[in-house]
XYZ file of C-alpha atoms in Angstrom:
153
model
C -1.397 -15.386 -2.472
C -3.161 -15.542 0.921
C -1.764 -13.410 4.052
C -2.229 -14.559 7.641
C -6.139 -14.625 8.773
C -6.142 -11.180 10.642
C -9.585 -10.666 13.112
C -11.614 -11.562 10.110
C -9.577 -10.323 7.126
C -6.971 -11.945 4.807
C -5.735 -10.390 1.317
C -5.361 -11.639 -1.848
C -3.130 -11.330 -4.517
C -1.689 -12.988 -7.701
C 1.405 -11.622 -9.499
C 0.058 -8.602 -11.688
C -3.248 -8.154 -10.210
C -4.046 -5.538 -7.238
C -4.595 -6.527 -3.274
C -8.463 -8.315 -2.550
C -9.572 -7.845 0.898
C -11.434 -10.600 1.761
C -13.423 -11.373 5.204
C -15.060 -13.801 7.227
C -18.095 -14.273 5.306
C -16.598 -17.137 3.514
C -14.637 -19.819 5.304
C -12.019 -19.478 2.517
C -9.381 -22.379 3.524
C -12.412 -24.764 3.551
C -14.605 -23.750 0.425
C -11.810 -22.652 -1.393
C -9.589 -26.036 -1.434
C -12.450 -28.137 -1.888
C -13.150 -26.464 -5.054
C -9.262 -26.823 -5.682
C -9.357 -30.333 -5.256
C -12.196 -30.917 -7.424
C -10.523 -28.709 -10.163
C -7.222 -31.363 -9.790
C -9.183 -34.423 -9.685
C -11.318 -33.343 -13.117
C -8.916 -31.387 -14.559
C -11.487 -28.699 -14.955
C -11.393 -25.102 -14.339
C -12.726 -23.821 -11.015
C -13.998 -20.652 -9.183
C -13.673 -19.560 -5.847
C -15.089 -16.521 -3.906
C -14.743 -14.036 -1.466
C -16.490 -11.026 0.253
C -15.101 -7.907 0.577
C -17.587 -5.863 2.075
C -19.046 -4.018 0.183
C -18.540 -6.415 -3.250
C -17.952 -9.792 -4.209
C -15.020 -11.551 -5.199
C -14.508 -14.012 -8.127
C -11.367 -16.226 -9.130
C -12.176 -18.320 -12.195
C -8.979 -20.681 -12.410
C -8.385 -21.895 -15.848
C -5.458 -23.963 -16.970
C -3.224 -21.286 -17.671
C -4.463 -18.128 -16.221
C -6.421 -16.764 -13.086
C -9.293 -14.398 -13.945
C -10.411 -12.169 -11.411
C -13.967 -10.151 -11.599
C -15.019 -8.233 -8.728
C -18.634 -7.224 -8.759
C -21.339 -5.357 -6.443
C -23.305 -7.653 -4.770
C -27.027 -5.754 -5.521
C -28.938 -6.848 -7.218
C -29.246 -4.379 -10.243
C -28.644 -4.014 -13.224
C -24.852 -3.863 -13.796
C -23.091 -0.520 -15.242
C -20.036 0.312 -16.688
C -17.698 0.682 -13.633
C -19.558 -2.280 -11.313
C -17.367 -4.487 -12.491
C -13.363 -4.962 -12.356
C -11.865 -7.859 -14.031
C -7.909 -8.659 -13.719
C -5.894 -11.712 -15.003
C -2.816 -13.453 -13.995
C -0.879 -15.822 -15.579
C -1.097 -18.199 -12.635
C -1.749 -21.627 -13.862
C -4.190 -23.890 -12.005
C -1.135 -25.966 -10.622
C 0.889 -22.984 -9.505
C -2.501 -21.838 -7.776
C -3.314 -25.042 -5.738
C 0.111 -24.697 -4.406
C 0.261 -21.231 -3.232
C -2.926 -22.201 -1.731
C -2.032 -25.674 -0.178
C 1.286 -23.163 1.167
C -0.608 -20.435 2.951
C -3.262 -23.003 4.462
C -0.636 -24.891 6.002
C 1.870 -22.352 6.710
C -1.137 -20.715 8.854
C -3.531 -23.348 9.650
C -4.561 -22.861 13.410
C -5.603 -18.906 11.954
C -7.264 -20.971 8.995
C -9.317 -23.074 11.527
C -10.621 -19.945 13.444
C -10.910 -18.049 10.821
C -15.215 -18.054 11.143
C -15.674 -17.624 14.728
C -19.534 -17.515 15.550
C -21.415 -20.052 17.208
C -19.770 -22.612 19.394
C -17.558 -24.522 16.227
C -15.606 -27.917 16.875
C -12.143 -26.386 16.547
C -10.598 -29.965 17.106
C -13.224 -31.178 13.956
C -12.507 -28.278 11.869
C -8.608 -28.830 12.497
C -9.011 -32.451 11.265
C -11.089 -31.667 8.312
C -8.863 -28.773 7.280
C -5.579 -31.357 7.778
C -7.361 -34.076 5.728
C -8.031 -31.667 3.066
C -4.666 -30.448 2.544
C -3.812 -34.115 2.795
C -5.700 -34.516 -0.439
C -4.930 -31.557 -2.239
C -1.197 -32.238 -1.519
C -1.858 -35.506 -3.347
C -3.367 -34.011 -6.004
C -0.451 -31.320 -6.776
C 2.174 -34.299 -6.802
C -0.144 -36.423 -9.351
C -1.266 -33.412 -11.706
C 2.440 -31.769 -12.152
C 2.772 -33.988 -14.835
C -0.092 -32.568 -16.935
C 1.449 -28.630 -16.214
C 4.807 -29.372 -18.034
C 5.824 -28.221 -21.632
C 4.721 -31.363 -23.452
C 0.663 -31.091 -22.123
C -1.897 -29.018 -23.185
C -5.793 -28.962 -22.329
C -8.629 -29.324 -25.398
């Protein structure tokens, strides 16, 4: 879903929807799993966002399905063509695990991902680890409510 951090960049991409460059602007392995985590813990659909310079990024996670809209980021009045809008069937389980995956899988890139100012690296690190902590929690306790016999009102 998430490549390897890459001076700045990483790409996005659910099965069926195009390739999102997405940059620094955001520091996407922190903002994006503690909206993932809240999503679990409510059971509520979430959104997370990128920048792609130009244009904005947004993943609404629903139950189900993944809806991406990508938008300029003026401030105008929207026309036909500002806007591209995808969907995946990605439920919100399979999503918080493809993201808990490619966190982990790359973390040190994850924790320098923003590199301005003088950052903690060794505070970031141990935020970032407790997070995944707690969305790996999360996963194991919600796969129950993702099976055949569930459904959301």
């Amino acid at each position: 879903m998430l490549t390897k951090p890459d001076t700045g960049w990483s790409n996005f991409q659910l099965e069926g929807t195009s390739v999102y460059e997405l940059s620094y602007l955001d520091d996407i392995a922190f903002e994006w799993i503690e909206q993932a985590i809240h999503g679990l813990k409510t059971l509520s659909p979430f959104c997370v966002k990128g920048f792609m310079e130009p244009g904005r990024f947004l993943c609404i996670v629903s139950y189900w399905n993944c809806h991406i809209i990508c938008e300029d980021e003026e401030k105008h009045l929207l026309e036909e063509g500002d806007i591209t809008m995808e969907y995946s069937h990605t439920s919100m389980l399979e999503f918080c695990k493809y993201l808990y995956h490619d966190i982990k899988q790359n973390m040190e890139e994850w924790v320098h991902f923003i590199d301005y100012g003088n950052p903690d690296w060794d505070r970031k690190r141990k935020i970032l680890e407790r997070d995944l902590h707690k969305l790996e929690k999360l996963i194991l306790r919600r796969e129950k409510s993702f099976d055949e016999d569930h459904c959301f009102l």
